[in-house]
CSV table of C-alpha atoms in Angstrom, one decimal:
chain,number,residue,atom,x,y,z
A,1019,ALA,CA,74.9,-107.4,156.9
A,1020,GLN,CA,76.0,-104.7,154.6
A,1021,THR,CA,78.5,-102.0,155.7
A,1022,VAL,CA,79.7,-98.8,154.1
A,1023,THR,CA,83.1,-97.4,154.9
A,1024,GLN,CA,84.4,-93.9,154.2
A,1025,SER,CA,88.0,-93.8,155.4
A,1026,GLN,CA,88.6,-90.1,154.9
A,1027,PRO,CA,86.9,-88.1,157.7
A,1028,GLU,CA,88.2,-84.8,156.3
A,1029,MET,CA,89.7,-83.6,153.0
A,1030,SER,CA,90.6,-80.3,151.5
A,1031,VAL,CA,91.3,-79.3,147.9
A,1032,GLN,CA,92.3,-76.1,146.1
A,1033,GLU,CA,89.7,-74.4,144.0
A,1034,ALA,CA,89.8,-75.7,140.4
A,1035,GLU,CA,91.7,-78.9,141.4
A,1036,THR,CA,90.5,-82.4,141.4
A,1037,VAL,CA,89.7,-84.5,144.4
A,1038,THR,CA,88.7,-88.1,145.0
A,1039,LEU,CA,86.6,-89.3,147.9
A,1040,SER,CA,86.7,-93.0,148.7
A,1041,CYS,CA,84.0,-95.4,149.7
A,1042,THR,CA,84.1,-99.1,150.1
A,1043,TYR,CA,81.2,-101.4,151.0
A,1044,ASP,CA,80.6,-105.0,151.9
A,1045,THR,CA,77.8,-107.0,150.6
A,1046,SER,CA,77.0,-110.5,149.3
A,1047,GLU,CA,74.2,-109.1,147.1
A,1048,ASN,CA,74.7,-108.9,143.3
A,1049,ASN,CA,71.9,-106.4,142.7
A,1050,TYR,CA,72.2,-103.1,144.5
A,1051,TYR,CA,72.5,-99.3,144.1
A,1052,LEU,CA,75.1,-96.9,145.3
A,1053,PHE,CA,74.8,-93.2,145.9
A,1054,TRP,CA,76.8,-90.1,146.8
A,1055,TYR,CA,74.9,-87.4,148.7
A,1056,LYS,CA,76.1,-83.9,149.4
A,1057,GLN,CA,75.1,-82.0,152.6
A,1058,PRO,CA,76.4,-78.4,152.5
A,1059,PRO,CA,76.7,-76.6,155.9
A,1060,SER,CA,73.2,-75.9,157.2
A,1061,ARG,CA,71.6,-76.9,154.0
A,1062,GLN,CA,69.7,-80.0,152.9
A,1063,MET,CA,71.1,-83.2,151.6
A,1064,ILE,CA,70.9,-83.7,147.9
A,1065,LEU,CA,71.8,-86.5,145.5
A,1066,VAL,CA,75.0,-86.0,143.6
A,1067,ILE,CA,75.2,-89.2,141.6
A,1068,ARG,CA,74.0,-92.8,141.6
A,1069,GLN,CA,75.2,-96.1,140.2
A,1070,GLU,CA,73.4,-99.3,139.5
A,1071,ALA,CA,75.5,-102.3,140.2
A,1072,TYR,CA,74.4,-104.1,137.0
A,1073,LYS,CA,75.8,-101.2,134.9
A,1074,GLN,CA,79.5,-101.5,134.1
A,1075,GLN,CA,79.8,-98.0,132.9
A,1076,ASN,CA,80.8,-95.4,135.5
A,1077,ALA,CA,78.1,-92.8,136.2
A,1078,THR,CA,78.9,-89.1,135.4
A,1079,GLU,CA,77.1,-85.9,136.2
A,1080,ASN,CA,78.9,-82.8,134.9
A,1081,ARG,CA,82.0,-82.4,137.2
A,1082,PHE,CA,81.2,-85.4,139.3
A,1083,SER,CA,82.1,-88.9,138.3
A,1084,VAL,CA,82.5,-92.2,140.0
A,1085,ASN,CA,85.0,-95.1,139.8
A,1086,PHE,CA,82.9,-98.2,140.4
A,1087,GLN,CA,84.9,-101.3,141.0
A,1088,LYS,CA,82.4,-104.0,141.7
A,1089,ALA,CA,84.9,-106.8,142.3
A,1090,ALA,CA,86.8,-104.6,144.8
A,1091,LYS,CA,83.5,-103.3,146.2
A,1092,SER,CA,84.8,-99.7,145.8
A,1093,PHE,CA,82.8,-96.6,144.8
A,1094,SER,CA,84.9,-93.5,144.8
A,1095,LEU,CA,83.7,-90.0,143.8
A,1096,LYS,CA,85.8,-87.7,141.7
A,1097,ILE,CA,85.1,-84.0,141.7
A,1098,SER,CA,86.8,-82.1,138.9
A,1099,ASP,CA,87.4,-78.4,138.7
A,1100,SER,CA,86.4,-78.0,142.4
A,1101,GLN,CA,84.3,-75.0,143.3
A,1102,LEU,CA,83.8,-73.2,146.6
A,1103,GLY,CA,80.2,-74.4,146.5
A,1104,ASP,CA,81.4,-78.0,146.7
A,1105,THR,CA,82.3,-77.5,150.3
A,1106,ALA,CA,80.1,-80.0,152.1
A,1107,MET,CA,79.8,-83.3,153.9
A,1108,TYR,CA,79.7,-86.1,151.4
A,1109,PHE,CA,77.9,-89.4,152.3
A,1110,CYS,CA,78.2,-92.6,150.4
A,1111,ALA,CA,75.1,-94.8,150.6
A,1112,PHE,CA,74.2,-98.4,149.7
A,1113,MET,CA,70.8,-99.9,149.0
A,1114,ARG,CA,69.9,-103.5,148.2
A,1115,GLY,CA,68.2,-104.0,144.9
A,1116,THR,CA,65.2,-105.7,146.3
A,1117,GLY,CA,63.2,-106.2,149.4
A,1118,THR,CA,64.1,-103.0,151.1
A,1119,TYR,CA,63.8,-99.2,150.9
A,1120,LYS,CA,66.5,-98.4,153.3
A,1121,TYR,CA,69.9,-96.9,152.8
A,1122,ILE,CA,73.1,-97.8,154.6
A,1123,PHE,CA,75.1,-94.6,155.0
A,1124,GLY,CA,78.9,-94.3,155.4
A,1125,THR,CA,80.2,-92.0,158.1
A,1126,GLY,CA,80.8,-89.2,155.7
A,1127,THR,CA,83.8,-87.1,154.4
A,1128,ARG,CA,83.9,-83.4,155.2
A,1129,LEU,CA,85.3,-81.7,152.1
A,1130,LYS,CA,86.6,-78.2,152.2
A,1131,VAL,CA,87.4,-76.3,149.0
A,1132,LEU,CA,90.0,-73.6,149.5
A,1133,ALA,CA,90.1,-70.4,147.6
B,102,ASP,CA,58.6,-77.1,142.6
B,103,ALA,CA,57.9,-80.4,144.1
B,104,MET,CA,59.6,-80.7,147.4
B,105,VAL,CA,59.9,-82.0,151.0
B,106,ILE,CA,58.9,-79.5,153.6
B,107,GLN,CA,59.7,-79.7,157.3
B,108,ASN,CA,58.2,-77.5,160.0
B,109,PRO,CA,59.4,-76.0,162.1
B,110,ARG,CA,63.0,-75.5,161.1
B,111,TYR,CA,64.1,-74.9,164.6
B,112,GLN,CA,62.3,-76.3,167.7
B,113,VAL,CA,63.2,-75.8,171.3
B,114,THR,CA,61.5,-78.0,173.9
B,115,GLN,CA,62.0,-78.6,177.6
B,116,PHE,CA,63.3,-81.8,179.0
B,117,GLY,CA,60.4,-84.3,179.2
B,118,LYS,CA,57.9,-82.0,177.3
B,119,PRO,CA,56.3,-83.8,174.3
B,120,VAL,CA,57.2,-82.4,170.9
B,121,THR,CA,55.9,-83.1,167.4
B,122,LEU,CA,57.9,-82.4,164.2
B,123,SER,CA,56.1,-82.4,160.9
B,124,CYS,CA,57.0,-83.3,157.3
B,125,SER,CA,55.0,-82.8,154.1
B,126,GLN,CA,55.7,-83.6,150.5
B,127,THR,CA,54.4,-82.6,147.2
B,128,LEU,CA,56.2,-85.4,145.3
B,129,ASN,CA,53.5,-88.0,145.8
B,130,HIS,CA,56.1,-90.5,147.0
B,131,ASN,CA,54.8,-93.5,148.8
B,132,VAL,CA,57.8,-94.1,151.1
B,133,MET,CA,58.6,-91.6,153.8
B,134,TYR,CA,61.5,-91.8,156.3
B,135,TRP,CA,62.6,-90.2,159.5
B,136,TYR,CA,66.2,-89.9,160.3
B,137,GLN,CA,68.1,-88.5,163.4
B,138,GLN,CA,71.4,-86.8,162.6
B,139,LYS,CA,73.8,-85.7,165.2
B,140,SER,CA,76.7,-83.3,164.5
B,141,SER,CA,79.1,-84.5,161.8
B,142,GLN,CA,77.5,-88.0,161.8
B,143,ALA,CA,75.6,-90.0,159.2
B,144,PRO,CA,71.9,-89.9,159.4
B,145,LYS,CA,70.4,-92.7,161.5
B,146,LEU,CA,67.2,-94.2,160.3
B,147,LEU,CA,64.5,-94.2,163.0
B,148,PHE,CA,61.6,-95.6,161.0
B,149,HIS,CA,59.9,-95.5,157.6
B,150,TYR,CA,56.5,-95.9,156.0
B,151,TYR,CA,55.8,-97.7,152.8
B,152,ASP,CA,52.3,-96.3,152.1
B,153,LYS,CA,50.6,-96.9,155.5
B,154,ASP,CA,52.9,-99.8,156.5
B,155,PHE,CA,55.0,-98.6,159.4
B,156,ASN,CA,58.6,-100.0,159.8
B,157,ASN,CA,60.4,-99.4,163.0
B,158,GLU,CA,64.2,-99.8,163.3
B,159,ALA,CA,65.1,-102.3,166.1
B,160,ASP,CA,67.2,-99.7,168.0
B,161,THR,CA,64.7,-96.8,167.8
B,162,PRO,CA,63.7,-95.9,171.4
B,163,ASP,CA,60.0,-96.3,172.3
B,164,ASN,CA,60.1,-92.6,173.1
B,165,PHE,CA,59.9,-91.9,169.3
B,166,GLN,CA,56.6,-92.5,167.6
B,167,SER,CA,55.3,-91.6,164.1
B,168,ARG,CA,52.1,-91.0,162.3
B,169,ARG,CA,51.3,-90.8,158.7
B,170,PRO,CA,47.7,-89.7,158.3
B,171,ASN,CA,47.9,-89.5,154.5
B,172,THR,CA,50.4,-89.7,151.6
B,173,SER,CA,51.5,-86.1,152.0
B,174,PHE,CA,52.1,-85.8,155.7
B,175,CYS,CA,54.2,-87.6,158.3
B,176,PHE,CA,54.8,-86.7,161.9
B,177,LEU,CA,57.5,-87.5,164.4
B,178,ASP,CA,56.4,-87.5,168.0
B,179,ILE,CA,59.0,-87.5,170.8
B,180,ARG,CA,57.0,-88.3,173.9
B,181,SER,CA,59.5,-87.3,176.6
B,182,PRO,CA,62.6,-85.7,175.1
B,183,GLY,CA,65.9,-86.1,176.8
B,184,LEU,CA,69.0,-84.1,176.4
B,185,GLY,CA,70.4,-86.9,174.2
B,186,ASP,CA,67.6,-86.4,171.7
B,187,ALA,CA,68.9,-83.0,170.7
B,188,ALA,CA,69.7,-83.4,167.0
B,189,MET,CA,68.7,-82.6,163.5
B,190,TYR,CA,65.7,-84.6,162.3
B,191,LEU,CA,65.5,-85.2,158.6
B,192,CYS,CA,62.5,-86.3,156.7
B,193,ALA,CA,63.0,-88.0,153.3
B,194,THR,CA,60.8,-89.5,150.7
B,195,SER,CA,61.3,-91.9,147.8
B,196,ARG,CA,59.1,-93.6,145.2
B,197,ALA,CA,59.1,-97.3,145.4
B,198,LEU,CA,59.1,-99.1,142.1
B,199,SER,CA,58.0,-102.7,142.6
B,200,ALA,CA,60.4,-103.9,145.3
B,201,ALA,CA,63.1,-101.4,144.6
B,202,THR,CA,63.4,-97.7,144.9
B,203,TYR,CA,65.9,-95.2,144.0
B,204,GLU,CA,67.1,-91.9,145.4
B,205,GLN,CA,65.7,-90.3,148.5
B,206,TYR,CA,64.7,-86.7,148.6
B,207,PHE,CA,65.5,-85.0,151.8
B,208,GLY,CA,63.8,-82.1,153.6
B,209,PRO,CA,65.9,-79.3,155.1
B,210,GLY,CA,65.6,-80.8,158.6
B,211,THR,CA,64.3,-79.6,162.0
B,212,ARG,CA,67.0,-78.8,164.5
B,213,LEU,CA,65.7,-79.8,167.9
B,214,THR,CA,67.1,-78.3,171.1
B,215,VAL,CA,66.2,-79.7,174.5
B,216,THR,CA,66.7,-77.5,177.5
């Protein structure tokens, strides 16, 4: 069975600084997808970034980028130039490439950006 | 804008009194999910539909039922809410591509209080 581990329950970062959130996963699959979702306080969950396992290039979306290390089964999220609006719960999620439509979520990291 | 809508946003019910939460989507996605999320925890999948095919999670209590009368709507029925069922209930959708699908789109959630 697949598992997703987020080892940092809470983190804080100064505005304009860079922060990295860690995520590791365990799977025997070769084809899968990884996601980072953001859930701001009292607001809905939205996709931040996704990575296909077959792609070697790390995904990037504006200030958000990932460091995908397939052999190490690691998928960390880097937020550059942190903004107050980045304050949120961040969930890492795994999905097998075939045969399912279900995510496996990590336990989340609560990120607070400090002014 | 295409979106996932949940009604009501806040629901108060009495212990043991049946309650129904609703979800609608304008994305025309064929997969719909119901999650339960308790404070500061990861969303827990209750069940999902692939078109009209219902898929229940093994640990979802019988107290939770669902209906999907058409592509756009999905309902969560809690037959006899207990105090432990107080939570945020999230609806999500995704578009299945062959046997794989990608990101899930979440609604804003319904916060259920049981008195």
